Tab-separated table of C-alpha atoms and ligand atoms in Angstrom:
chain	number	residue	atom	x	y	z
A	79	UNK	CA	-15.726	47.401	-6.460
A	80	UNK	CA	-14.828	43.762	-6.516
A	81	UNK	CA	-11.417	44.499	-7.861
A	82	UNK	CA	-10.870	47.086	-5.232
A	83	UNK	CA	-11.833	44.786	-2.398
A	84	UNK	CA	-9.753	42.038	-3.911
A	85	UNK	CA	-6.727	44.219	-4.161
A	86	UNK	CA	-7.158	45.471	-0.625
A	87	UNK	CA	-7.090	41.950	0.691
A	88	UNK	CA	-4.128	41.126	-1.442
A	89	UNK	CA	-2.234	44.104	-0.136
A	90	UNK	CA	-3.128	42.986	3.355
A	91	UNK	CA	-1.571	39.610	2.722
A	92	UNK	CA	1.531	41.119	1.213
A	93	UNK	CA	2.029	43.324	4.235
A	94	UNK	CA	1.418	40.479	6.639
A	95	UNK	CA	3.864	38.199	4.901
A	96	UNK	CA	6.477	40.934	4.616
A	97	UNK	CA	6.139	41.696	8.295
A	98	UNK	CA	6.445	38.057	9.270
A	99	UNK	CA	9.437	37.774	6.994
A	100	UNK	CA	11.118	40.718	8.659
A	101	UNK	CA	10.453	39.311	12.115
A	102	UNK	CA	11.636	35.909	11.024
A	103	UNK	CA	14.915	37.100	9.665
A	104	UNK	CA	15.484	39.154	12.774
A	105	UNK	CA	14.994	36.199	15.070
A	106	UNK	CA	17.085	34.093	12.773
A	107	UNK	CA	19.954	36.543	12.904
A	108	UNK	CA	19.799	36.521	16.660
A	109	UNK	CA	19.996	32.780	16.573
A	110	UNK	CA	22.835	32.938	14.153
A	111	UNK	CA	24.880	35.087	16.443
A	112	UNK	CA	24.478	32.709	19.324
A	113	UNK	CA	24.564	29.387	17.574
A	114	UNK	CA	26.168	28.797	14.269
A	115	UNK	CA	26.718	29.828	10.751
A	116	UNK	CA	23.214	30.030	9.393
A	117	UNK	CA	24.423	30.968	5.983
A	118	UNK	CA	24.787	27.311	5.235
A	119	UNK	CA	21.031	27.016	5.369
A	120	UNK	CA	20.608	29.020	2.259
A	121	UNK	CA	22.968	26.760	0.420
A	122	UNK	CA	21.013	24.133	-1.382
A	123	UNK	CA	22.153	20.644	-0.679
A	124	UNK	CA	24.222	21.496	2.291
A	125	UNK	CA	26.935	18.933	2.678
A	126	UNK	CA	25.801	16.993	5.663
A	127	UNK	CA	29.014	15.105	5.815
A	128	UNK	CA	30.698	18.118	7.307
A	129	UNK	CA	28.292	17.830	10.182
A	130	UNK	CA	28.659	14.170	10.417
A	131	UNK	CA	32.285	13.982	11.336
A	132	UNK	CA	32.107	15.650	14.722
A	133	UNK	CA	29.031	13.685	15.709
A	134	UNK	CA	30.546	10.374	14.910
A	135	UNK	CA	33.724	11.253	16.662
A	136	UNK	CA	31.733	12.227	19.698
A	137	UNK	CA	29.661	9.104	19.687
A	138	UNK	CA	32.602	6.817	19.198
A	139	UNK	CA	35.000	8.231	21.702
A	140	UNK	CA	32.685	9.628	24.303
A	141	UNK	CA	29.569	7.781	25.355
A	142	UNK	CA	26.852	10.272	26.112
A	143	UNK	CA	26.952	11.424	29.657
A	144	UNK	CA	23.281	11.803	30.376
A	145	UNK	CA	21.374	9.221	28.507
A	146	UNK	CA	18.498	7.990	30.578
A	147	UNK	CA	16.302	6.417	27.926
A	148	UNK	CA	16.936	3.886	25.248
A	149	UNK	CA	18.367	5.638	22.282
A	150	UNK	CA	15.983	7.490	20.041
A	151	UNK	CA	17.549	7.213	16.623
A	152	UNK	CA	15.543	10.205	15.444
A	153	UNK	CA	17.829	12.423	17.329
A	154	UNK	CA	20.826	11.190	15.462
A	155	UNK	CA	19.648	12.780	12.300
A	156	UNK	CA	22.536	12.841	9.946
A	157	UNK	CA	23.602	9.295	10.440
A	158	UNK	CA	20.704	8.003	8.471
A	159	UNK	CA	21.271	10.709	5.961
A	160	UNK	CA	23.881	8.982	3.930
A	161	UNK	CA	22.637	5.501	3.995
A	162	UNK	CA	25.861	4.077	5.300
A	163	UNK	CA	24.423	3.096	8.582
A	164	UNK	CA	26.874	3.289	11.365
A	165	UNK	CA	24.879	0.625	13.164
A	166	UNK	CA	22.776	1.386	16.163
A	167	UNK	CA	25.474	2.651	18.405
A	168	UNK	CA	24.663	5.059	21.174
A	169	UNK	CA	23.805	8.459	19.913
A	170	UNK	CA	24.789	11.759	21.275
A	171	UNK	CA	22.348	13.247	23.702
A	172	UNK	CA	19.909	15.672	22.212
A	173	UNK	CA	21.830	18.638	23.488
A	174	UNK	CA	25.067	17.244	22.197
A	175	UNK	CA	23.490	16.580	18.854
A	176	UNK	CA	22.192	20.060	18.423
A	177	UNK	CA	25.480	21.564	19.422
A	178	UNK	CA	27.587	19.317	17.259
A	179	UNK	CA	25.330	19.721	14.327
A	180	UNK	CA	24.787	23.400	14.388
A	181	UNK	CA	21.937	22.203	12.286
A	182	UNK	CA	18.310	22.829	11.499
A	183	UNK	CA	17.364	23.826	15.005
A	184	UNK	CA	17.585	20.145	15.974
A	185	UNK	CA	14.970	19.228	13.390
A	186	UNK	CA	15.133	15.869	11.675
A	187	UNK	CA	12.562	14.056	9.599
A	188	UNK	CA	9.061	14.014	11.072
A	189	UNK	CA	8.586	10.414	9.963
A	190	UNK	CA	12.017	8.901	10.437
A	191	UNK	CA	15.719	9.247	11.161
A	192	UNK	CA	16.773	10.955	7.979
A	193	UNK	CA	17.465	14.560	7.041
A	194	UNK	CA	14.567	16.964	7.101
A	195	UNK	CA	15.232	17.849	3.456
A	196	UNK	CA	13.816	14.463	2.385
A	197	UNK	CA	10.276	15.398	3.401
A	198	UNK	CA	7.915	16.910	0.833
A	199	UNK	CA	4.242	17.710	1.221
A	200	UNK	CA	2.132	15.434	3.412
A	201	UNK	CA	4.119	12.268	3.980
A	202	UNK	CA	5.780	12.332	0.550
A	203	UNK	CA	9.505	12.255	-0.059
A	204	UNK	CA	11.784	14.351	-2.230
A	205	UNK	CA	15.521	13.813	-2.758
A	206	UNK	CA	17.785	14.395	0.246
A	207	UNK	CA	19.599	16.978	-1.867
A	208	UNK	CA	16.516	19.226	-1.953
A	209	UNK	CA	17.252	22.724	-0.697
A	210	UNK	CA	16.986	23.249	2.980
A	211	UNK	CA	14.575	26.134	3.298
A	212	UNK	CA	12.967	27.720	6.289
A	213	UNK	CA	13.490	29.815	9.359
A	214	UNK	CA	14.216	27.744	12.409
A	215	UNK	CA	13.550	28.376	16.013
A	216	UNK	CA	13.233	26.615	19.316
A	217	UNK	CA	10.516	26.959	21.937
A	218	UNK	CA	11.194	24.762	24.958
A	219	UNK	CA	11.292	21.197	23.707
A	220	UNK	CA	9.868	22.195	20.339
A	221	UNK	CA	11.914	22.748	17.221
A	222	UNK	CA	10.061	25.016	14.844
A	223	UNK	CA	10.373	25.956	11.221
A	224	UNK	CA	8.401	28.024	8.778
A	225	UNK	CA	8.642	29.153	5.206
A	226	UNK	CA	6.390	30.491	2.488
A	227	UNK	CA	5.994	32.490	-0.658
A	228	UNK	CA	3.599	34.911	-2.226
A	229	UNK	CA	3.217	35.546	-5.937
A	230	UNK	CA	1.451	38.568	-7.344
A	231	UNK	CA	0.585	37.527	-10.870
A	232	UNK	CA	-0.707	39.088	-14.045
A	233	UNK	CA	-2.026	36.207	-16.119
A	234	UNK	CA	-3.082	36.370	-19.750
A	235	UNK	CA	-4.259	33.175	-21.439
A	236	UNK	CA	-4.508	33.391	-25.214
A	237	UNK	CA	-7.063	32.408	-27.840
A	238	UNK	CA	-10.862	32.447	-27.777
A	239	UNK	CA	-10.950	30.429	-24.539
A	240	UNK	CA	-8.400	32.659	-22.861
A	241	UNK	CA	-8.904	35.428	-20.320
A	242	UNK	CA	-6.761	37.593	-18.125
A	243	UNK	CA	-6.604	38.268	-14.420
A	244	UNK	CA	-4.391	39.789	-11.758
A	245	UNK	CA	-4.283	37.809	-8.540
A	246	UNK	CA	-2.171	36.622	-5.636
A	247	UNK	CA	-1.298	33.020	-4.843
A	248	UNK	CA	1.030	31.427	-2.388
A	249	UNK	CA	1.319	29.566	0.868
A	250	UNK	CA	2.876	29.794	4.272
A	251	UNK	CA	3.848	26.673	6.147
A	252	UNK	CA	4.782	26.293	9.791
A	253	UNK	CA	5.853	23.124	11.523
A	254	UNK	CA	7.056	22.082	14.935
A	255	UNK	CA	8.305	18.864	16.436
A	256	UNK	CA	9.421	17.603	19.802
A	257	UNK	CA	10.642	14.333	21.267
A	258	UNK	CA	7.831	12.300	22.791
A	259	UNK	CA	8.627	9.004	24.425
A	260	UNK	CA	11.211	7.420	22.203
A	261	UNK	CA	9.780	9.057	19.123
A	262	UNK	CA	8.993	12.360	17.540
A	263	UNK	CA	5.711	14.232	17.686
A	264	UNK	CA	5.063	16.849	15.044
A	265	UNK	CA	2.419	19.353	14.074
A	266	UNK	CA	2.160	21.406	10.933
A	267	UNK	CA	-0.057	23.996	9.377
A	268	UNK	CA	-0.137	25.275	5.832
A	269	UNK	CA	-2.293	28.189	4.758
A	270	UNK	CA	-2.822	29.818	1.419
A	271	UNK	CA	-4.135	33.241	0.384
A	272	UNK	CA	-5.653	31.698	-2.766
A	273	UNK	CA	-9.319	32.043	-1.711
A	274	UNK	CA	-8.963	35.802	-2.013
A	275	UNK	CA	-8.628	35.404	-5.774
A	276	UNK	CA	-12.270	34.337	-5.905
A	277	UNK	CA	-14.055	31.029	-6.370
A	278	UNK	CA	-13.368	30.826	-10.070
A	279	UNK	CA	-9.595	30.779	-9.568
A	280	UNK	CA	-7.459	32.023	-12.419
A	281	UNK	CA	-7.451	31.491	-16.188
A	282	UNK	CA	-5.300	28.515	-17.193
A	283	UNK	CA	-5.905	26.972	-20.605
A	284	UNK	CA	-6.427	23.199	-20.563
A	285	UNK	CA	-6.807	23.049	-16.784
A	286	UNK	CA	-9.868	21.252	-15.439
A	287	UNK	CA	-11.141	20.043	-12.107
A	288	UNK	CA	-13.351	21.165	-9.228
A	289	UNK	CA	-16.022	23.824	-9.355
A	290	UNK	CA	-16.576	27.506	-8.630
A	291	UNK	CA	-20.300	27.478	-8.022
A	292	UNK	CA	-21.356	23.898	-7.357
A	293	UNK	CA	-23.097	23.765	-10.748
A	294	UNK	CA	-20.495	23.902	-13.496
A	295	UNK	CA	-17.024	22.513	-13.950
A	296	UNK	CA	-14.063	24.833	-13.857
A	297	UNK	CA	-12.682	24.571	-17.382
A	298	UNK	CA	-9.615	26.428	-18.602
A	299	UNK	CA	-9.229	27.745	-15.102
A	300	UNK	CA	-7.259	26.620	-12.091
A	301	UNK	CA	-9.293	26.483	-8.885
A	302	UNK	CA	-8.044	28.389	-5.851
A	303	UNK	CA	-6.548	26.347	-3.052
A	304	UNK	CA	-8.325	26.350	0.258
A	305	UNK	CA	-7.330	28.724	3.033
A	306	UNK	CA	-6.319	25.695	5.099
A	307	UNK	CA	-4.191	23.433	2.944
A	308	UNK	CA	-2.934	21.315	5.804
A	309	UNK	CA	-3.524	21.031	9.528
A	310	UNK	CA	-1.841	17.818	10.536
A	311	UNK	CA	-0.107	15.923	13.306
A	312	UNK	CA	2.484	13.173	13.042
A	313	UNK	CA	4.050	10.702	15.385
A	314	UNK	CA	6.945	8.461	14.510
A	315	UNK	CA	8.433	5.762	16.630
A	316	UNK	CA	11.936	4.428	15.947
A	317	UNK	CA	12.419	0.714	15.409
A	318	UNK	CA	16.169	0.956	14.882
A	319	UNK	CA	18.707	3.607	13.973
A	320	UNK	CA	17.313	3.932	10.458
A	321	UNK	CA	13.804	2.541	10.582
A	322	UNK	CA	10.565	3.727	12.097
A	323	UNK	CA	6.814	3.446	12.042
A	324	UNK	CA	4.671	6.555	11.769
A	325	UNK	CA	1.153	7.886	11.894
A	326	UNK	CA	-0.099	10.999	10.138
A	327	UNK	CA	-3.521	12.595	10.531
A	328	UNK	CA	-4.716	15.721	8.800
A	329	UNK	CA	-7.853	17.825	8.537
A	330	UNK	CA	-7.075	18.805	5.892
A	331	UNK	CA	-4.087	16.744	4.919
A	332	UNK	CA	-2.497	14.830	2.082
A	333	UNK	CA	-2.973	11.085	1.630
A	334	UNK	CA	-0.201	8.746	0.448
A	335	UNK	CA	-1.044	9.192	-3.216
A	336	UNK	CA	0.967	10.773	-5.996
A	337	UNK	CA	4.204	12.730	-6.108
A	338	UNK	CA	4.769	15.648	-3.717
A	339	UNK	CA	2.427	18.541	-4.565
A	340	UNK	CA	3.856	20.798	-7.261
A	341	UNK	CA	4.684	23.697	-4.949
A	342	UNK	CA	6.727	21.368	-2.768
A	343	UNK	CA	9.036	19.905	-5.364
A	344	UNK	CA	12.074	21.914	-6.406
A	345	UNK	CA	11.363	21.400	-10.092
A	346	UNK	CA	7.866	22.883	-9.826
A	347	UNK	CA	7.999	25.295	-6.904
A	348	UNK	CA	9.208	28.337	-8.827
A	349	UNK	CA	6.580	28.320	-11.548
A	350	UNK	CA	3.584	30.444	-10.554
A	351	UNK	CA	1.087	28.297	-12.471
A	352	UNK	CA	-0.416	24.967	-11.510
A	353	UNK	CA	0.286	21.995	-13.776
A	354	UNK	CA	-2.618	20.872	-15.966
A	355	UNK	CA	-1.818	17.340	-14.749
A	356	UNK	CA	-2.757	18.432	-11.227
A	357	UNK	CA	-5.875	16.250	-11.179
A	358	UNK	CA	-3.932	13.260	-12.515
A	359	UNK	CA	-1.069	13.442	-10.039
A	360	UNK	CA	-1.210	15.553	-6.921
A	361	UNK	CA	-4.704	17.071	-6.595
A	362	UNK	CA	-5.378	15.086	-3.418
A	363	UNK	CA	-2.881	17.269	-1.554
A	364	UNK	CA	-5.827	19.051	0.066
A	365	UNK	CA	-8.113	16.376	1.445
A	366	UNK	CA	-10.520	16.944	4.291
A	367	UNK	CA	-9.789	13.957	6.464
A	368	UNK	CA	-6.694	11.780	6.114
A	369	UNK	CA	-5.154	9.087	8.293
A	370	UNK	CA	-1.917	7.491	7.127
A	371	UNK	CA	0.206	4.763	8.681
A	372	UNK	CA	3.625	3.903	7.347
A	373	UNK	CA	6.911	2.139	7.774
A	374	UNK	CA	10.325	3.600	6.982
A	375	UNK	CA	13.256	1.253	6.521
A	376	UNK	CA	16.463	3.053	5.564
A	377	UNK	CA	15.732	4.539	2.163
A	378	UNK	CA	12.364	2.858	1.683
A	379	UNK	CA	8.945	3.892	2.823
A	380	UNK	CA	5.648	2.070	2.524
A	381	UNK	CA	2.437	3.665	3.676
A	382	UNK	CA	-1.329	3.436	3.393
A	383	UNK	CA	-4.056	6.017	3.848
A	384	UNK	CA	-7.754	6.213	4.477
A	385	UNK	CA	-9.189	9.554	3.416
A	386	UNK	CA	-12.176	11.489	2.105
A	387	UNK	CA	-12.499	11.000	-1.625
A	388	UNK	CA	-14.519	14.102	-2.356
A	389	UNK	CA	-12.471	17.053	-3.508
A	390	UNK	CA	-12.820	20.347	-1.655
A	391	UNK	CA	-15.998	22.245	-2.525
A	392	UNK	CA	-16.218	25.828	-3.724
A	393	UNK	CA	-16.257	27.260	-0.200
A	394	UNK	CA	-12.560	27.755	0.282
A	395	UNK	CA	-12.436	29.284	3.750
A	396	UNK	CA	-13.950	26.467	5.773
A	397	UNK	CA	-12.945	23.101	7.169
A	398	UNK	CA	-15.128	20.453	5.535
A	399	UNK	CA	-16.502	17.379	7.274
A	400	UNK	CA	-14.011	14.496	7.304
A	401	UNK	CA	-14.879	11.012	6.131
A	402	UNK	CA	-12.711	7.961	5.518
A	403	UNK	CA	-14.287	6.444	2.407
A	404	UNK	CA	-11.264	6.179	0.126
A	405	UNK	CA	-7.945	4.368	0.289
A	406	UNK	CA	-4.454	4.621	-1.101
A	407	UNK	CA	-1.039	3.063	-0.748
A	408	UNK	CA	2.360	4.360	-1.775
A	409	UNK	CA	5.818	2.937	-2.009
A	410	UNK	CA	8.725	5.391	-2.010
A	411	UNK	CA	12.413	4.801	-2.555
A	412	UNK	CA	15.343	7.196	-2.332
A	413	UNK	CA	18.172	4.967	-3.598
A	414	UNK	CA	20.715	7.794	-3.638
A	415	UNK	CA	20.684	11.266	-2.152
A	416	UNK	CA	19.817	12.878	-5.491
A	417	UNK	CA	16.878	10.663	-6.423
A	418	UNK	CA	13.403	10.033	-5.048
A	419	UNK	CA	10.885	7.704	-6.649
A	420	UNK	CA	7.365	6.605	-5.803
A	421	UNK	CA	4.552	4.480	-7.096
A	422	UNK	CA	1.092	4.810	-5.626
A	423	UNK	CA	-2.444	3.635	-6.087
A	424	UNK	CA	-5.694	5.037	-4.806
A	425	UNK	CA	-9.363	4.156	-4.853
A	426	UNK	CA	-11.160	7.470	-4.639
A	427	UNK	CA	-14.836	7.524	-3.796
A	428	UNK	CA	-16.907	10.096	-5.674
A	429	UNK	CA	-14.180	12.715	-6.082
A	430	UNK	CA	-16.211	15.156	-8.168
A	431	UNK	CA	-19.046	17.037	-6.564
A	432	UNK	CA	-20.659	17.402	-10.014
A	433	UNK	CA	-20.348	13.706	-10.911
A	434	UNK	CA	-21.103	12.034	-7.594
A	435	UNK	CA	-21.798	8.630	-9.141
A	436	UNK	CA	-18.339	8.272	-10.596
A	437	UNK	CA	-15.499	6.845	-8.547
A	438	UNK	CA	-11.891	6.992	-9.586
A	439	UNK	CA	-8.950	4.647	-9.353
A	440	UNK	CA	-5.693	6.520	-9.641
A	441	UNK	CA	-2.253	5.112	-10.307
A	442	UNK	CA	0.835	7.302	-10.301
A	443	UNK	CA	4.557	6.808	-10.695
A	444	UNK	CA	7.164	9.523	-10.462
A	445	UNK	CA	10.855	10.216	-10.081
A	446	UNK	CA	12.542	13.390	-8.898
A	447	UNK	CA	16.222	13.983	-9.498
A	448	UNK	CA	17.885	16.933	-7.782
A	449	UNK	CA	21.523	17.557	-8.515
A	450	UNK	CA	23.533	20.267	-6.788
A	451	UNK	CA	26.299	21.758	-8.901
A	452	UNK	CA	28.836	24.540	-8.660
A	453	UNK	CA	28.676	26.582	-5.530
A	454	UNK	CA	25.129	26.228	-4.301
A	455	UNK	CA	23.322	25.813	-7.624
A	456	UNK	CA	20.643	23.192	-8.137
A	457	UNK	CA	19.164	21.339	-11.056
A	458	UNK	CA	15.963	19.462	-10.317
A	459	UNK	CA	13.768	17.433	-12.649
A	460	UNK	CA	10.521	15.548	-12.092
A	461	UNK	CA	9.023	12.989	-14.437
A	462	UNK	CA	5.562	11.722	-13.537
A	463	UNK	CA	2.744	9.672	-14.949
A	464	UNK	CA	-0.755	9.478	-13.565
A	465	UNK	CA	-3.710	7.391	-14.694
A	466	UNK	CA	-7.313	8.080	-13.784
A	467	UNK	CA	-9.607	5.139	-14.218
A	468	UNK	CA	-13.131	6.498	-13.959
A	469	UNK	CA	-15.599	3.951	-12.712
A	470	UNK	CA	-17.713	3.911	-14.739
A	471	UNK	CA	-15.957	5.795	-17.511
A	472	UNK	CA	-12.764	6.313	-19.430
A	473	UNK	CA	-9.194	5.614	-18.534
A	474	UNK	CA	-7.243	8.857	-18.819
A	475	UNK	CA	-3.462	9.278	-18.692
A	476	UNK	CA	-1.487	12.372	-17.798
A	477	UNK	CA	2.264	12.906	-18.196
A	478	UNK	CA	4.506	15.560	-16.740
A	479	UNK	CA	8.139	16.471	-17.202
A	480	UNK	CA	9.335	19.567	-15.392
A	481	UNK	CA	12.737	20.950	-14.588
A	482	UNK	CA	14.229	23.922	-12.787
A	483	UNK	CA	17.706	25.393	-12.677
A	484	UNK	CA	18.197	27.414	-9.532
A	485	UNK	CA	21.377	29.465	-9.674
A	486	UNK	CA	22.618	30.857	-6.450
A	487	UNK	CA	23.290	34.186	-8.131
A	488	UNK	CA	19.575	35.028	-8.123
A	489	UNK	CA	18.409	33.539	-11.404
A	490	UNK	CA	15.958	30.644	-11.646
A	491	UNK	CA	14.869	29.048	-14.910
A	492	UNK	CA	12.040	26.561	-15.174
A	493	UNK	CA	10.185	24.584	-17.808
A	494	UNK	CA	7.309	22.143	-17.817
A	495	UNK	CA	5.902	19.860	-20.517
A	496	UNK	CA	2.595	18.052	-20.042
A	497	UNK	CA	0.337	15.739	-21.961
A	498	UNK	CA	-3.149	14.899	-20.785
A	499	UNK	CA	-6.034	12.765	-22.062
A	500	UNK	CA	-9.037	15.033	-21.581
A	501	UNK	CA	-12.802	14.635	-21.678
A	502	UNK	CA	-13.923	17.672	-19.683
A	503	UNK	CA	-12.496	20.502	-21.792
A	504	UNK	CA	-14.944	19.967	-24.607
A	505	UNK	CA	-18.016	18.640	-22.839
A	506	UNK	CA	-19.883	21.784	-23.873
A	507	UNK	CA	-19.139	21.073	-27.548
A	508	UNK	CA	-21.849	18.616	-28.665
A	509	UNK	CA	-19.820	17.211	-31.568
A	510	UNK	CA	-16.928	16.359	-29.260
A	511	UNK	CA	-18.698	15.409	-26.059
A	512	UNK	CA	-17.578	11.980	-24.907
A	513	UNK	CA	-14.396	11.979	-26.970
A	514	UNK	CA	-11.026	11.484	-25.319
A	515	UNK	CA	-8.598	14.061	-26.729
A	516	UNK	CA	-4.875	14.360	-26.073
A	517	UNK	CA	-3.751	17.903	-25.330
A	518	UNK	CA	-0.211	19.131	-24.750
A	519	UNK	CA	1.216	22.169	-23.032
A	520	UNK	CA	4.740	23.465	-22.786
A	521	UNK	CA	5.783	26.343	-20.514
A	522	UNK	CA	9.122	28.000	-19.952
A	523	UNK	CA	9.993	30.879	-17.676
A	524	UNK	CA	12.373	32.444	-15.224
A	525	UNK	CA	12.731	34.610	-12.163
A	526	UNK	CA	15.305	37.211	-11.290
A	527	UNK	CA	15.593	37.814	-7.553
A	528	UNK	CA	16.760	41.394	-7.335
A	529	UNK	CA	16.621	41.526	-3.555
A	530	UNK	CA	18.001	38.832	-1.322
A	531	UNK	CA	18.685	38.505	2.356
A	532	UNK	CA	19.617	35.472	4.335
A	533	UNK	CA	16.026	34.259	4.549
A	534	UNK	CA	14.055	36.218	1.993
A	535	UNK	CA	14.193	36.916	-1.673
A	536	UNK	CA	12.094	39.189	-3.838
A	537	UNK	CA	12.062	38.726	-7.552
A	538	UNK	CA	10.248	39.331	-10.790
A	539	UNK	CA	9.540	36.682	-13.341
A	540	UNK	CA	7.725	35.734	-16.475
A	541	UNK	CA	6.645	32.616	-18.292
A	542	UNK	CA	5.197	31.779	-21.659
A	543	UNK	CA	3.091	28.751	-22.619
A	544	UNK	CA	2.448	27.081	-25.969
A	545	UNK	CA	0.073	24.237	-26.786
A	546	UNK	CA	-0.233	21.345	-29.161
A	547	UNK	CA	-3.885	20.495	-29.699
A	548	UNK	CA	-5.769	18.017	-31.847
A	549	UNK	CA	-7.373	19.540	-34.937
A	550	UNK	CA	-10.829	19.034	-33.474
A	551	UNK	CA	-10.051	21.473	-30.648
A	552	UNK	CA	-8.515	24.185	-32.810
A	553	UNK	CA	-11.842	25.811	-33.686
A	554	UNK	CA	-12.536	26.431	-30.003
A	555	UNK	CA	-9.016	27.205	-28.750
A	556	UNK	CA	-7.634	28.898	-31.830
A	557	UNK	CA	-4.994	27.395	-34.055
A	558	UNK	CA	-2.023	28.500	-31.970
A	559	UNK	CA	-2.915	30.103	-28.641
A	560	UNK	CA	-0.059	31.525	-26.591
A	561	UNK	CA	-0.355	32.393	-22.918
A	562	UNK	CA	1.852	34.106	-20.423
A	563	UNK	CA	2.265	35.395	-16.905
A	564	UNK	CA	4.373	38.093	-15.367
A	565	UNK	CA	4.754	38.059	-11.642
A	566	UNK	CA	6.494	39.372	-8.556
A	567	UNK	CA	7.452	36.961	-5.838
A	568	UNK	CA	8.321	37.210	-2.181
A	569	UNK	CA	9.855	34.018	-0.885
A	570	UNK	CA	10.873	33.202	2.653
A	571	UNK	CA	13.518	30.493	2.649
B	274	CU	CU1	-3.832	21.869	-5.687
């Protein structure tokens, strides 16, 4: 009965997403006919310089005809894109910009005058060379964009602690922005179908964090994401052609802590499984109550957040009460178009519902390198380190190295290696309780997209995972467990 209901809901989601995808590509084609060559959008790392030339020519030789306000550098998107600032000269009018650009529906960064492709989840940054994905539209003054994916997964985790499950996971994200005063006002919403998989999430050896029932820890399982991953608003105000101040508020939202969430970085987005380092690096990406203020200066960003420390509870459909009891700060730097780095620190108040007397300090550092090659191919790699300092308690490190090769001819390959200092996995084993044990996981997989249109692709994929465990854990995990997933994916790009 449960399975049946679950599948029915899943099918419902699939249909809904497919329908939206069809509508989206239709409206996009209409736009294409009237505006510009949309096909460039599907090319990762679109060469912005081709757009740049006409704009600069326009701005140099022809002062904008109808410029009533002081210049809003946000509207001159691609200038900031390449770092070589062309000083704060008058920009083209908004209309002129959109026309000259033939660009992302007039959309630039939500937080500053740089290309939209630099923005990851929350207020995080990824390299400027990240693929430009999404279906763009325009409603009055608003520029809109949406994208999403849905995975239907058969998951089989090996060994005595393993289990299997068929489930759906994914997300759909919509965002809109408009000029407001001299700045840019933005709203965004991200939803996930994950709650339909059930409170206990899906089997994932060595994963820990959060709870399914409010009584026991989820061990060797990945928790479902909440229905509402992000409901947020942003406002950024330009200080010069390439600098700005911004505010971000979300319920839920993502504080300035950690690298971009795994499904928002090119190196991690194609793998259907969550990293086991999730609760060392990017688990705060769903936080009920976040306010962030930041400053962008060229290729630098510094920001600070106040947010609710407590992780989401097991009720995944609701909006939980906000609270600003925790703090974080992050420093990001994109020195070249291909590279994005961050260091961040957070003081998280009582993150775990089941260990309310323990606070956590978290430190993370990460670098993402995304290199386009050939005709529209991409190679993206993320290296990240996260440290949890439990107060009171242990200091636990987690390391991640993940990489993806996205070939334009429909093949994607991905791999992820992780190493985590764990205390939770074996807390039910009296002889090991309290010990800090290093566990390692390595996954490799691929996807073949057999169906592709301008804005959608449908593919099938598989991945396999191996582990390196300390001898003390082998009796409970088996000497050499192997896990795997096969999956079908619908992606709207
Ligand atoms: Cu998550």
